[in-house]
mmCIF file of C-alpha atoms in Angstrom:
data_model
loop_
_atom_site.group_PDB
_atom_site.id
_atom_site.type_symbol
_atom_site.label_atom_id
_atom_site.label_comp_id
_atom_site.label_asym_id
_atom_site.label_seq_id
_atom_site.Cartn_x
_atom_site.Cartn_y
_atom_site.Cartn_z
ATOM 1 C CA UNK A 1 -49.447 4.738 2.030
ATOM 2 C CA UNK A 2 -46.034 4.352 1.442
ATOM 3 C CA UNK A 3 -43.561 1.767 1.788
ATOM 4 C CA UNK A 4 -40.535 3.715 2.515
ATOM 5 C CA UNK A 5 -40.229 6.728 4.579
ATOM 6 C CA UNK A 6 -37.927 9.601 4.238
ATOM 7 C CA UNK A 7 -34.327 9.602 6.264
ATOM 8 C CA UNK A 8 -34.680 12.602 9.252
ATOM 9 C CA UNK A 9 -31.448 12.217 10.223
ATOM 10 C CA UNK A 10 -27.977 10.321 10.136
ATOM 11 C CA UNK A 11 -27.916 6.812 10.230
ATOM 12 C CA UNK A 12 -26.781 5.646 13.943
ATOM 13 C CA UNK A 13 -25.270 1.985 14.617
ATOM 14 C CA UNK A 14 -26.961 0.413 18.010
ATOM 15 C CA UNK A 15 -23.586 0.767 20.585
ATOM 16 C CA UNK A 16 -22.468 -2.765 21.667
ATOM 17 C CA UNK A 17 -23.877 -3.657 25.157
ATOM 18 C CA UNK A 18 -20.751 -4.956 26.484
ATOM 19 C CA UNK A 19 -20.455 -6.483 29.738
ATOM 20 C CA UNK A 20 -21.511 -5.326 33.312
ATOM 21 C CA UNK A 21 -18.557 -2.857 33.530
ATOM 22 C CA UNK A 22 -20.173 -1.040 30.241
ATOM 23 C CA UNK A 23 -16.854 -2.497 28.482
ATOM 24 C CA UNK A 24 -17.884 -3.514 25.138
ATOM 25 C CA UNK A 25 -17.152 -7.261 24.184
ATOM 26 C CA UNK A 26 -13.686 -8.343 22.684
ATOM 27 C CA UNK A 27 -12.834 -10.465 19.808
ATOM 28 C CA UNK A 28 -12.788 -14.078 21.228
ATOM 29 C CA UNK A 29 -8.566 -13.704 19.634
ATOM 30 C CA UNK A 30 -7.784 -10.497 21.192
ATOM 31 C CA UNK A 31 -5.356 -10.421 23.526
ATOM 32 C CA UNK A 32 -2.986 -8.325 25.261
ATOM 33 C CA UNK A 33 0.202 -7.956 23.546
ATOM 34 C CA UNK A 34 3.377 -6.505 25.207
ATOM 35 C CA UNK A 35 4.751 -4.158 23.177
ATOM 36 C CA UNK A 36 7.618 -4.923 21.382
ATOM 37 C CA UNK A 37 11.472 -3.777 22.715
ATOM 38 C CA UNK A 38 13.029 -1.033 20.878
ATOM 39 C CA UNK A 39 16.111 -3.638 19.741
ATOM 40 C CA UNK A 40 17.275 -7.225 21.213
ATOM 41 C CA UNK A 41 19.263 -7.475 23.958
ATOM 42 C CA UNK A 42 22.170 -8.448 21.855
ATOM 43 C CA UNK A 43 22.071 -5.365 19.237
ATOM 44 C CA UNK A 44 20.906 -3.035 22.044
ATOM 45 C CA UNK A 45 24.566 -3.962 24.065
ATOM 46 C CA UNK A 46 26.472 -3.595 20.572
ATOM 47 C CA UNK A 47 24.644 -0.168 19.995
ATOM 48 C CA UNK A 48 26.035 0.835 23.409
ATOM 49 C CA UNK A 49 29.253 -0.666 22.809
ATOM 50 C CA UNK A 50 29.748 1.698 19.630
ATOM 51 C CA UNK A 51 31.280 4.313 21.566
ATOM 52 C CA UNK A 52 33.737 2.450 23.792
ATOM 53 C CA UNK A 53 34.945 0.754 20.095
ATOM 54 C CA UNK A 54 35.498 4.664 18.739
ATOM 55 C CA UNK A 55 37.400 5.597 21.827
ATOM 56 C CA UNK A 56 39.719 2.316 21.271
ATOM 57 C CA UNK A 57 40.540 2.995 17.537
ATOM 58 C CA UNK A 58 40.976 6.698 18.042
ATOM 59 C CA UNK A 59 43.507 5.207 21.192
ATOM 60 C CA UNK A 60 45.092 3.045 18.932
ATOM 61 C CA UNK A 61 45.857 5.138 15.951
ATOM 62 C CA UNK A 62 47.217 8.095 18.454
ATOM 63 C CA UNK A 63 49.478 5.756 19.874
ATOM 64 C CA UNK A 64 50.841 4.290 16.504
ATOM 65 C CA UNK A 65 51.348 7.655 14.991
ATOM 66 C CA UNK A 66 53.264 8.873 18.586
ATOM 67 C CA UNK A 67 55.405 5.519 17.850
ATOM 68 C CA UNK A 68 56.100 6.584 14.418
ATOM 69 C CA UNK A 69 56.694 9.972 14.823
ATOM 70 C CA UNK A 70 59.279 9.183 17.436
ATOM 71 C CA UNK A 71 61.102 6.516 15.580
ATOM 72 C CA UNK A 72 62.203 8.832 13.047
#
């Protein structure tokens, strides 16, 4: 007689019970995280400010050229 018998087939891990549900347990630490915003608040309102600063520069530097092409 043998003391080790031949493999059949794969290797299968017993499935964790889990609770009543059929959920299986979770690590005593886990916990729901909400996931993280995209940017802060702060950054997210300069990121839409970007285009109202472009339309003020381009604003500015029309008027000062109209003011210097009509001083001359």
């Amino acid at each position: 007689m043998s003391e080790l018998e031949p493999v059949t087939g794969p290797l299968i891990a017993e499935p964790d019970p889990g609770d009543a549900r059929g959920m299986p347990d979770a690590a005593p630490h886990a916990t729901r995280v909400p996931p993280m915003p995209l940017a802060p608040v702060r950054l997210r309102r300069r990121i839409l400010l970007l285009p109202l600063w472009f339309a003020a520069a381009i604003a500015l530097i029309w008027i000062a050229s109209f003011l210097a092409i009509s001083a001359h």
